[in-house]
Coordinates of C-alpha atoms and ligand atoms in Angstrom, one line a residue:
X241 CA 7.3 28.5 -11.6
X242 CA 4.3 29.8 -13.5
X243 CA 2.0 28.9 -10.7
X244 CA 4.0 30.9 -8.2
X245 CA 4.2 33.9 -10.5
X246 CA 0.6 33.7 -11.3
X247 CA -0.1 33.7 -7.6
X248 CA 1.6 37.0 -7.3
X249 CA -0.7 38.4 -9.9
X250 CA -3.7 36.9 -8.3
X251 CA -2.7 38.1 -4.9
X252 CA -2.5 41.7 -6.2
X253 CA -5.8 41.4 -8.1
X254 CA -7.5 39.9 -5.1
X255 CA -5.9 42.4 -2.8
X256 CA -7.2 45.3 -4.9
X257 CA -10.6 43.9 -5.1
X258 CA -11.0 43.4 -1.4
X259 CA -11.4 47.2 -1.2
X260 CA -14.5 46.7 -3.2
X261 CA -17.1 44.0 -3.0
X262 CA -14.8 41.3 -2.0
X263 CA -17.0 38.2 -1.9
X264 CA -18.4 38.3 -5.4
X265 CA -15.3 39.5 -7.0
X266 CA -13.1 36.8 -5.5
X267 CA -15.4 34.2 -7.0
X268 CA -15.1 35.9 -10.3
X269 CA -11.4 35.9 -10.1
X270 CA -11.4 32.3 -9.2
X271 CA -13.0 31.7 -12.6
X272 CA -10.6 34.0 -14.4
X273 CA -7.7 32.2 -12.7
X274 CA -8.9 28.8 -13.7
X275 CA -9.0 30.1 -17.3
X276 CA -5.4 31.4 -16.9
X277 CA -4.1 28.0 -15.8
X278 CA -6.0 26.0 -18.4
X279 CA -4.6 28.1 -21.2
X280 CA -1.1 28.2 -19.7
X281 CA -1.1 32.0 -20.0
X282 CA 1.7 33.6 -18.1
X283 CA 1.2 37.3 -17.4
X284 CA 4.4 39.0 -18.2
X285 CA 4.0 41.8 -15.8
X286 CA 7.5 41.5 -14.5
X287 CA 7.3 44.1 -11.7
X288 CA 4.6 42.1 -10.1
X289 CA 6.7 39.1 -9.3
X290 CA 10.2 40.3 -9.1
X291 CA 9.7 42.5 -6.0
X292 CA 9.7 41.2 -2.5
X293 CA 6.5 39.3 -2.2
X294 CA 5.4 36.8 0.4
X295 CA 3.9 34.5 -2.2
X296 CA 7.0 34.4 -4.5
X297 CA 9.9 33.4 -2.4
X298 CA 9.1 29.8 -1.5
X299 CA 8.7 28.4 1.9
X300 CA 10.3 30.6 4.5
X301 CA 11.8 27.8 6.4
X302 CA 13.5 24.8 5.0
X303 CA 13.3 21.3 6.5
X304 CA 15.5 20.8 9.5
X305 CA 16.9 17.4 10.3
X306 CA 15.1 16.2 13.5
X307 CA 17.0 15.5 16.7
X308 CA 16.9 11.9 17.8
X309 CA 18.0 8.4 16.8
X310 CA 19.4 7.8 13.3
X311 CA 17.8 4.5 12.2
X312 CA 20.3 4.0 9.4
X313 CA 17.5 4.0 6.9
X314 CA 17.0 6.6 4.2
X315 CA 13.5 7.6 3.2
X316 CA 12.3 9.8 0.3
X317 CA 10.8 12.8 2.1
X318 CA 8.2 14.7 0.1
X319 CA 9.1 17.8 2.1
X320 CA 12.6 18.0 0.6
X321 CA 12.0 15.8 -2.4
X322 CA 15.1 13.8 -1.7
X323 CA 16.2 10.9 0.4
X324 CA 16.9 11.9 4.0
X325 CA 18.3 9.8 6.9
X326 CA 15.3 8.6 9.0
X327 CA 15.8 10.1 12.4
X328 CA 13.2 9.3 15.0
X329 CA 12.5 11.5 18.0
X330 CA 12.4 8.6 20.4
X331 CA 14.8 5.7 20.1
X332 CA 13.3 2.6 18.6
X333 CA 9.9 4.1 18.3
X334 CA 8.1 5.8 15.3
X335 CA 5.0 7.8 15.5
X336 CA 3.1 7.3 12.2
X337 CA -0.1 9.0 11.1
X338 CA -2.0 8.1 8.0
X339 CA -5.1 9.5 6.3
X340 CA -7.6 6.7 6.2
X341 CA -10.7 6.2 4.0
X342 CA -13.7 8.4 3.5
X343 CA -16.3 5.8 4.0
X344 CA -19.0 6.5 1.4
X345 CA -18.4 3.8 -1.2
X346 CA -16.5 0.5 -1.9
X347 CA -12.7 0.8 -1.7
X348 CA -11.0 0.1 -5.0
X349 CA -7.6 -1.4 -6.1
X350 CA -6.0 2.1 -6.2
X351 CA -6.7 2.4 -2.4
X352 CA -5.6 -1.2 -1.9
X353 CA -2.3 -0.4 -3.5
X354 CA -1.6 2.5 -1.2
X355 CA -2.6 0.7 2.0
X356 CA -0.7 -2.5 1.1
X357 CA 2.4 -0.5 0.2
X358 CA 2.4 1.3 3.5
X359 CA 1.6 -1.9 5.3
X360 CA 4.8 -3.4 3.8
X361 CA 6.8 -0.3 4.9
X362 CA 5.6 -0.6 8.4
X363 CA 6.3 -4.4 8.5
X364 CA 9.8 -3.7 7.3
X365 CA 10.3 -1.0 9.9
X366 CA 9.2 -3.2 12.7
X367 CA 10.3 -6.6 11.7
X368 CA 13.6 -5.8 9.9
X369 CA 14.7 -2.7 11.8
X370 CA 13.2 -3.5 15.1
X371 CA 11.3 -0.1 15.3
X372 CA 8.1 0.0 17.3
X373 CA 5.5 1.7 15.1
X374 CA 2.5 3.4 16.6
X375 CA 0.2 3.9 13.7
X376 CA -2.9 6.1 13.9
X377 CA -5.4 6.1 11.1
X378 CA -8.4 8.3 10.8
X379 CA -11.7 7.2 9.4
X380 CA -13.5 10.1 7.7
X381 CA -17.1 9.3 8.6
X382 CA -18.5 12.8 8.0
X383 CA -17.9 14.6 4.7
X384 CA -19.6 16.2 1.7
X385 CA -19.5 12.9 -0.2
X386 CA -21.0 10.9 2.7
X387 CA -23.8 13.5 3.1
X388 CA -24.6 13.5 -0.7
X389 CA -24.6 9.7 -0.9
X390 CA -26.7 9.2 2.2
X391 CA -29.3 11.7 0.9
X392 CA -29.3 9.9 -2.5
X393 CA -29.7 6.4 -0.8
X394 CA -32.1 7.8 1.8
X395 CA -30.2 6.5 4.8
X396 CA -28.5 8.4 7.6
X397 CA -25.0 9.6 7.1
X398 CA -24.0 7.6 10.3
X399 CA -25.5 4.4 9.0
X400 CA -23.9 4.8 5.5
X401 CA -20.5 5.5 7.1
X402 CA -20.7 2.5 9.4
X403 CA -21.5 0.1 6.5
X404 CA -18.6 1.3 4.4
X405 CA -16.2 1.5 7.4
X406 CA -17.0 -2.2 8.1
X407 CA -16.4 -3.1 4.5
X408 CA -13.1 -1.2 4.4
X409 CA -11.9 -3.1 7.4
X410 CA -12.9 -6.4 5.9
X411 CA -11.2 -5.5 2.6
X412 CA -8.0 -4.6 4.5
X413 CA -8.2 -7.9 6.4
X414 CA -8.7 -9.8 3.2
X415 CA -5.6 -8.0 1.8
X416 CA -3.7 -9.0 5.0
X417 CA -3.0 -5.3 5.8
X418 CA -2.3 -5.1 9.5
X419 CA -4.7 -2.9 11.3
X420 CA -3.3 0.4 12.7
X421 CA -2.6 0.6 16.4
X422 CA -5.8 2.6 16.5
X423 CA -8.5 3.7 14.1
X424 CA -10.1 7.0 15.1
X425 CA -13.3 8.3 13.8
X426 CA -13.9 12.0 13.0
X427 CA -17.4 12.0 14.6
X428 CA -15.9 10.8 17.9
X429 CA -13.5 13.8 18.0
X430 CA -15.7 16.8 17.4
X431 CA -15.1 18.5 20.8
X432 CA -11.3 18.1 20.2
X433 CA -11.6 19.5 16.7
X434 CA -13.6 22.5 18.0
X435 CA -10.9 23.1 20.7
X436 CA -8.2 22.8 18.0
X437 CA -9.9 25.4 15.8
X438 CA -10.3 27.7 18.8
X439 CA -6.6 27.4 19.4
X440 CA -5.8 28.3 15.8
X441 CA -8.1 31.4 16.0
X442 CA -6.5 32.4 19.3
X443 CA -3.1 32.2 17.8
X444 CA -4.3 34.6 15.1
X445 CA -4.3 32.2 12.1
X446 CA -8.0 31.6 11.5
X447 CA -11.2 33.7 11.3
X448 CA -14.9 33.1 11.5
X449 CA -17.3 34.6 9.0
X450 CA -20.8 35.9 9.4
X451 CA -22.1 32.8 7.7
X452 CA -20.7 30.6 10.4
X453 CA -17.7 29.2 8.5
X454 CA -14.2 29.3 10.0
X455 CA -11.3 29.7 7.6
X456 CA -7.6 29.3 8.0
X457 CA -5.9 32.6 7.3
X458 CA -3.1 31.7 4.8
X459 CA -1.7 35.2 4.8
X460 CA -1.1 35.1 8.5
X461 CA 1.7 32.5 8.0
X462 CA 3.5 34.6 5.5
X463 CA 5.3 32.5 2.9
X464 CA 5.4 29.3 4.9
X465 CA 2.5 28.0 2.9
X466 CA 3.6 25.8 -0.1
X467 CA 5.7 23.0 1.2
X468 CA 4.5 20.7 -1.6
X469 CA 4.6 21.9 -5.1
X470 CA 2.2 20.9 -7.9
X471 CA -0.6 23.1 -6.6
X472 CA -3.5 23.5 -8.9
X473 CA -6.0 26.2 -8.6
X474 CA -8.7 23.7 -9.0
X475 CA -7.6 22.1 -5.7
X476 CA -8.5 25.3 -3.8
X477 CA -11.8 25.3 -2.2
X478 CA -14.2 27.9 -3.7
X479 CA -15.7 28.3 -0.3
X480 CA -19.2 29.5 0.7
X481 CA -18.1 33.1 1.0
X482 CA -16.3 35.5 3.3
X483 CA -12.9 34.2 2.5
X484 CA -10.1 36.8 2.7
X485 CA -7.9 34.9 0.3
X486 CA -8.7 32.2 -2.3
X487 CA -6.2 29.9 -0.7
X488 CA -7.9 30.1 2.7
X489 CA -9.6 26.8 3.5
X490 CA -12.4 25.8 5.8
X491 CA -11.7 24.6 9.3
X492 CA -15.4 24.6 10.1
X493 CA -18.3 24.6 7.7
X494 CA -21.8 26.0 8.6
X495 CA -24.4 23.3 8.0
X496 CA -27.0 23.6 5.3
X497 CA -30.6 22.6 6.0
X498 CA -31.1 18.8 6.4
X499 CA -27.3 18.2 6.8
X500 CA -25.9 16.6 10.0
X501 CA -24.5 19.2 12.3
X502 CA -22.8 19.8 15.7
X503 CA -23.1 22.9 17.9
X504 CA -20.1 25.1 18.0
X505 CA -19.1 28.6 19.0
X506 CA -19.7 29.6 15.4
X507 CA -23.1 28.0 15.1
X508 CA -24.3 24.6 13.8
X509 CA -21.8 23.0 11.5
X510 CA -19.3 20.3 10.9
X511 CA -15.5 20.1 10.6
X512 CA -13.7 20.8 7.3
X513 CA -11.7 17.9 5.8
X514 CA -8.2 18.8 6.8
X515 CA -8.7 19.8 10.4
X516 CA -9.6 16.2 11.5
X517 CA -6.1 14.9 10.7
X518 CA -4.3 17.8 12.4
X519 CA -6.5 17.4 15.5
X520 CA -6.4 13.6 15.8
X521 CA -2.7 13.3 15.1
X522 CA -1.9 16.0 17.6
X523 CA -4.3 14.4 20.2
X524 CA -2.1 11.3 20.2
X525 CA 1.4 12.5 19.3
X526 CA 1.4 16.2 20.4
X527 CA 3.4 18.8 18.5
X528 CA 5.7 16.4 16.7
X529 CA 5.2 13.6 14.3
X530 CA 7.8 11.3 12.8
X531 CA 6.1 10.0 9.8
X532 CA 3.0 11.0 7.9
X533 CA 1.8 8.9 4.9
X534 CA -0.8 8.9 2.2
X535 CA -1.4 8.8 -1.5
X536 CA 0.4 11.4 -3.6
X537 CA -2.9 13.0 -4.5
X538 CA -3.2 14.0 -0.8
X539 CA 0.0 16.0 -0.7
X540 CA -1.8 19.1 -1.9
X541 CA -4.0 20.6 -0.6
X542 CA -4.7 18.1 2.1
X543 CA -1.3 17.6 3.7
X544 CA -0.2 21.1 3.0
X545 CA -3.2 22.3 5.0
X546 CA -2.6 19.8 7.8
X547 CA 0.9 21.2 8.2
X548 CA -0.3 24.8 8.2
X549 CA -2.9 24.0 10.8
X550 CA -0.6 22.1 13.1
X551 CA 2.2 24.6 12.9
X552 CA -0.2 27.4 13.6
X553 CA -1.8 25.6 16.5
X554 CA 1.5 24.3 18.1
X555 CA 3.4 27.4 17.2
X556 CA 6.2 25.2 16.0
X557 CA 8.4 25.3 12.9
X558 CA 8.2 21.7 11.9
X559 CA 5.3 19.4 12.9
X560 CA 5.7 16.4 10.7
X561 CA 9.2 15.4 9.9
X562 CA 8.8 12.9 7.1
X563 CA 6.0 12.8 4.5
X564 CA 5.9 9.6 2.6
X565 CA 3.6 9.5 -0.5
X566 CA 2.7 6.5 -2.5
X567 CA 2.3 6.7 -6.3
X568 CA -0.9 6.1 -8.2
X569 CA -2.1 2.8 -9.6
X570 CA -3.1 3.1 -13.3
X571 CA -4.9 0.6 -15.4
X572 CA -2.4 -0.2 -18.1
X573 CA -2.9 1.9 -21.2
X574 CA -4.5 4.7 -19.2
X575 CA -2.8 7.8 -18.0
X576 CA -5.4 8.4 -15.4
X577 CA -5.2 7.1 -11.9
X578 CA -7.8 4.6 -10.7
X579 CA -10.6 6.7 -9.1
X580 CA -14.2 6.6 -8.4
X581 CA -14.9 9.8 -10.1
X582 CA -13.4 8.5 -13.3
X583 CA -15.3 5.2 -13.0
X584 CA -12.3 3.2 -14.1
X585 CA -11.9 1.2 -10.9
X586 CA -11.9 -2.4 -9.8
X587 CA -13.3 -3.1 -6.3
X588 CA -11.1 -5.0 -3.9
X589 CA -13.8 -7.7 -3.7
X590 CA -13.9 -8.2 -7.4
X591 CA -10.2 -8.3 -7.6
X592 CA -10.0 -11.0 -5.0
X593 CA -12.2 -13.2 -7.1
X594 CA -9.4 -13.6 -9.6
X595 CA -6.2 -13.1 -7.6
X596 CA -5.0 -13.8 -4.1
X597 CA -3.9 -11.2 -1.5
X598 CA -0.4 -12.6 -1.7
X599 CA -0.3 -12.1 -5.5
X600 CA -1.4 -8.5 -5.1
X601 CA 1.3 -8.0 -2.4
X602 CA 3.9 -9.4 -4.7
X603 CA 2.7 -7.1 -7.4
X604 CA 3.1 -4.2 -5.0
X605 CA 6.6 -5.3 -4.0
X606 CA 7.8 -5.3 -7.6
X607 CA 7.6 -1.5 -7.8
X608 CA 8.9 1.3 -5.5
X609 CA 6.2 2.6 -3.2
X610 CA 6.5 6.2 -4.5
X611 CA 6.3 5.3 -8.2
X612 CA 3.2 5.1 -10.2
X613 CA 2.4 1.5 -11.1
X614 CA 0.6 0.0 -14.1
X615 CA -2.0 -2.7 -13.3
X616 CA -2.9 -5.3 -15.8
X617 CA -3.5 -9.1 -16.0
X618 CA 0.1 -9.3 -17.4
X619 CA 1.6 -7.6 -14.4
X620 CA -0.5 -9.9 -12.1
X621 CA 0.7 -12.9 -14.1
X622 CA 4.3 -11.9 -13.4
X623 CA 3.5 -11.6 -9.7
X624 CA 1.8 -15.0 -9.7
X625 CA 4.5 -16.7 -11.5
X626 CA 7.2 -15.4 -9.1
X627 CA 5.3 -16.8 -6.2
X628 CA 5.0 -20.1 -8.0
X629 CA 8.8 -20.2 -8.6
X630 CA 9.5 -19.5 -4.9
X631 CA 7.0 -22.1 -3.8
X632 CA 8.4 -24.7 -6.3
X633 CA 11.9 -24.1 -5.1
X634 CA 10.9 -24.5 -1.5
X635 CA 9.2 -27.8 -2.3
X636 CA 12.2 -29.1 -4.2
X637 CA 14.6 -28.0 -1.5
X638 CA 12.5 -29.8 1.1
X639 CA 12.2 -32.9 -1.0
X640 CA 16.0 -32.9 -1.4
X641 CA 16.4 -32.4 2.4
X642 CA 14.1 -35.4 3.0
X643 CA 16.1 -37.5 0.7
X644 CA 13.3 -37.8 -1.8
X645 CA 15.1 -36.0 -4.5
X646 CA 18.4 -37.4 -5.7
X647 CA 20.8 -34.7 -6.8
X648 CA 24.4 -34.3 -7.9
X649 CA 27.0 -33.2 -5.4
X650 CA 26.2 -29.6 -4.1
X651 CA 28.8 -26.8 -3.7
X652 CA 28.0 -26.1 -0.1
X653 CA 30.5 -23.3 0.4
X654 CA 29.1 -21.4 -2.6
X655 CA 25.5 -21.8 -1.3
X656 CA 26.4 -20.5 2.2
X657 CA 28.2 -17.5 0.6
X658 CA 25.2 -16.8 -1.6
X659 CA 22.9 -16.8 1.4
X660 CA 25.1 -14.4 3.3
X661 CA 25.4 -12.1 0.3
X662 CA 21.6 -12.2 -0.2
X663 CA 20.9 -11.3 3.4
X664 CA 23.3 -8.3 3.1
X665 CA 21.8 -7.1 -0.2
X666 CA 18.2 -7.4 1.1
X667 CA 19.1 -5.4 4.2
X668 CA 20.8 -2.7 2.2
X669 CA 18.0 -2.5 -0.3
X670 CA 15.3 -2.2 2.4
X671 CA 17.3 0.5 4.2
X672 CA 17.5 2.5 1.0
X673 CA 14.0 3.9 1.0
X674 CA 12.4 0.5 1.3
X675 CA 13.6 -0.7 -2.1
X676 CA 11.5 -3.8 -2.3
X677 CA 12.0 -4.6 -6.0
X678 CA 15.8 -4.8 -5.4
X679 CA 15.2 -7.0 -2.3
X680 CA 12.9 -9.4 -4.3
X681 CA 15.5 -9.5 -7.1
X682 CA 18.2 -10.5 -4.6
X683 CA 16.0 -13.3 -3.2
X684 CA 15.1 -14.5 -6.7
X685 CA 18.8 -14.7 -7.6
X686 CA 19.4 -16.8 -4.5
X687 CA 16.6 -19.1 -5.6
X688 CA 18.1 -19.3 -9.1
X689 CA 21.4 -20.4 -7.6
X690 CA 19.7 -22.9 -5.3
X691 CA 17.9 -24.4 -8.3
X692 CA 21.1 -24.6 -10.2
X693 CA 22.6 -26.7 -7.4
X694 CA 19.6 -29.1 -7.4
X695 CA 20.6 -31.1 -10.4
X696 CA 18.3 -34.1 -10.3
X697 CA 19.7 -37.5 -11.1
X698 CA 17.8 -40.7 -11.5
X699 CA 20.2 -43.0 -9.7
X700 CA 22.1 -42.5 -6.5
X701 CA 25.8 -41.9 -7.4
X702 CA 27.2 -42.0 -3.9
X703 CA 27.7 -38.2 -3.7
X704 CA 27.1 -36.7 -0.3
X705 CA 24.0 -34.7 0.4
X706 CA 24.0 -31.1 1.7
X707 CA 20.7 -30.6 3.4
X708 CA 21.9 -27.9 5.9
X709 CA 22.5 -25.0 3.5
X710 CA 19.1 -25.7 1.8
X711 CA 17.5 -25.7 5.1
X712 CA 19.0 -22.3 5.9
X713 CA 17.9 -20.9 2.6
X714 CA 14.4 -22.2 2.9
X715 CA 14.1 -20.8 6.4
X716 CA 15.5 -17.4 5.3
X717 CA 13.1 -17.1 2.3
X718 CA 10.1 -18.0 4.5
X719 CA 11.1 -15.4 7.1
X720 CA 11.7 -12.8 4.4
X721 CA 8.2 -13.4 2.9
X722 CA 6.6 -13.6 6.3
X723 CA 8.0 -10.2 7.2
X724 CA 6.4 -8.8 4.0
X725 CA 3.1 -10.5 4.8
X726 CA 3.3 -13.3 2.2
X727 CA 2.4 -16.8 3.1
X728 CA 4.2 -18.6 0.3
X729 CA 3.2 -22.1 1.3
X730 CA -0.5 -21.2 1.0
X731 CA -1.4 -22.1 4.6
X732 CA -4.4 -19.7 4.4
X733 CA -5.9 -22.1 1.9
X734 CA -6.5 -24.6 4.6
X735 CA -8.8 -22.3 6.5
X736 CA -11.5 -23.2 4.1
X737 CA -11.3 -26.8 5.3
X738 CA -13.0 -27.7 8.6
X739 CA -9.9 -29.0 10.3
X740 CA -6.6 -27.1 9.7
X741 CA -4.1 -29.5 8.0
X742 CA -6.8 -31.9 6.9
X743 CA -6.3 -31.2 3.2
X744 CA -2.6 -31.5 3.5
X745 CA -2.9 -34.9 5.3
X746 CA -5.3 -36.3 2.8
X747 CA -3.1 -35.2 -0.1
X748 CA -0.1 -36.7 1.6
X749 CA -1.8 -40.1 2.0
X750 CA -3.2 -40.0 -1.5
X751 CA 0.3 -39.3 -3.0
X752 CA 1.9 -42.0 -0.9
X753 CA -0.7 -44.5 -2.1
X754 CA -0.2 -43.4 -5.7
X755 CA 3.6 -43.6 -5.3
X756 CA 3.3 -47.2 -4.1
X757 CA 1.1 -48.2 -7.0
X758 CA 3.5 -46.5 -9.5
X759 CA 6.5 -48.2 -8.1
X760 CA 4.8 -51.6 -8.4
X761 CA 3.7 -50.7 -12.0
X762 CA 7.1 -49.5 -12.9
X763 CA 9.0 -52.5 -11.5
X764 CA 10.9 -54.0 -14.4
X765 CA 9.8 -57.2 -16.0
X766 CA 11.6 -60.2 -14.6
X767 CA 12.9 -62.6 -17.2
X768 CA 11.3 -66.0 -16.6
X769 CA 10.2 -68.7 -19.1
X770 CA 6.5 -67.9 -18.4
X771 CA 6.4 -64.1 -18.8
X772 CA 8.5 -63.9 -21.9
X773 CA 5.4 -65.1 -23.6
X774 CA 3.5 -61.8 -23.3
X775 CA 6.2 -60.1 -25.4
X776 CA 7.2 -57.4 -22.9
X777 CA 10.9 -56.7 -23.4
X778 CA 12.9 -57.3 -20.2
X779 CA 13.4 -54.1 -18.2
X780 CA 10.1 -52.6 -19.2
X781 CA 6.9 -52.4 -17.1
X782 CA 4.6 -55.4 -17.6
X783 CA 1.9 -54.8 -20.2
X784 CA -0.8 -55.8 -17.7
X785 CA 0.3 -53.1 -15.4
X786 CA 0.3 -50.2 -17.9
X787 CA -3.4 -49.4 -17.0
X788 CA -2.2 -48.7 -13.4
X789 CA 0.3 -46.2 -14.8
X790 CA -2.5 -44.6 -16.8
X791 CA -4.7 -44.4 -13.7
X792 CA -1.8 -42.7 -11.8
X793 CA -1.4 -40.2 -14.6
X794 CA -5.1 -39.5 -14.7
X795 CA -5.2 -38.9 -10.9
X796 CA -2.3 -36.4 -11.2
X797 CA -4.0 -34.5 -14.0
X798 CA -7.4 -34.6 -12.3
X799 CA -6.0 -33.0 -9.1
X800 CA -4.3 -30.1 -11.0
X801 CA -7.5 -28.0 -11.3
X802 CA -7.9 -28.2 -7.5
X803 CA -4.4 -26.7 -7.1
X804 CA -2.8 -30.0 -6.1
X805 CA 0.3 -30.5 -8.1
X806 CA 2.0 -33.9 -8.1
X807 CA 5.5 -34.1 -9.6
X808 CA 6.9 -37.5 -10.4
X809 CA 10.6 -37.8 -9.9
X810 CA 11.7 -41.3 -10.8
X811 CA 9.7 -43.6 -8.6
X812 CA 9.3 -40.8 -6.0
X813 CA 6.6 -38.2 -6.2
X814 CA 6.5 -34.8 -4.5
X815 CA 3.4 -32.5 -4.2
X816 CA 2.4 -29.0 -3.5
X817 CA -0.9 -27.2 -3.1
X818 CA -1.4 -23.8 -4.7
X819 CA -4.4 -21.5 -4.6
X820 CA -7.2 -22.7 -6.8
X821 CA -7.2 -20.6 -9.9
X822 CA -10.5 -19.1 -10.8
X823 CA -11.6 -18.1 -14.3
Ligands
LIG58 ZN1 -5.1 13.6 6.5

């Protein structure tokens, strides 16, 4: 509320000043304003903000429910700050635009978290709800940060951007983030951007300055600006000058000497940051967009300005219907988000030295995508251990199905019921704003019940086996994880071996050989006049075969560090391969 009120004060101050020497004075007031906000001073000039004022009344038009197909899902829409039914303009198809990376440096885990979370949402939309998602992502390959870094590193902005774009794509691939339908680069859309800016000027919502900048004219849209709250004055661009209002933002920036530039009707320059997204999204999807996503830090001013530009250009009331924002990733114990400027980041490459993409994905699934999430080794250990529990259950269930694991009689009816209940709970959770923690919880509960039914016994007791429900459960869990992008059986591991499946076959043969040796070593001592002499009690392994058992144990232990886990179950042994754990 203070912000809005202060805006009224500022508007009047700035308005009064414009009569005088506008440019310098606006800058001064920007400074004063910053001081006001920092000190939380509220001017108590009541008359200033109680009268009818375009800045004080909130957005003129509230969100309207789009016409189209109700998907049955509910999503948290940042435009209304509540869950809304997800209605798509075209049946079975979603248009989705996301702000991609500014390619001037390595991507860090905070970025990874946002991209993985939205990848999960898109996979759920397409694989669980059968919605065809067209996802466009922009690569910001020209920007102040790119120019500064390229000047510092003494390479061209184009080369720098190419290097980091390639690295970003490799990082995303390593994290198993599906590529968008199309990546679009800003520098390949300059004519479209210039045409879009011209359109906004022609519609009376932008103006060019003598210096060759073009600014969006906030006042021209009345009180429609401000769809997202949480504005901070620091977020407003100070501008190069010639702004009519401090909130006005650049659509086109005149280039300084030695900076890359493009010719335009306003002179040599380059696009402002926000205009690229409006132009590129509109060039693919026209005047209506179903879903727009990005990190919560992009809501203001970036998305606010994208909306203003698109609605001004298309002369429409509602360009983007749903804005989905992901919460920040914090290092545990820190209240700050992970960011390059704060130098508290972990690069994706470094992270993947210690943990797998699947483990990170599980970490992301354990929180709601909008919530802020704490990152630490402990939270990663939880994710790792959940994956290990799932993998262990699948192996046990498979061993039971193969007849290698003897178990007590299983309550089949209860298992089938559990499976049906789990499917329903998962579907319900995912339709409720992609509640992945609740869905994971339902699946872990199914695994718990499955494990409870697998009560291992050492001798066959004649009870019937119930392979079918376990088969159905294993198949469901694999599908569920596959939808989310997790390969629980670690098949990716085998890519490092020349021939796919080679490692698996070698381990299978090794374990089979070991099992034979063990069963011979464990064969009970026969009672004969000759062997009673060595003192081994009847029913125990022969003393001369004990070294064989030791050798079998040593092999089991020695394979552990390589991620090959052998479990002895009576005379049978089962095995699984997990990712090699690095220090
Ligand atoms: Zn954007």
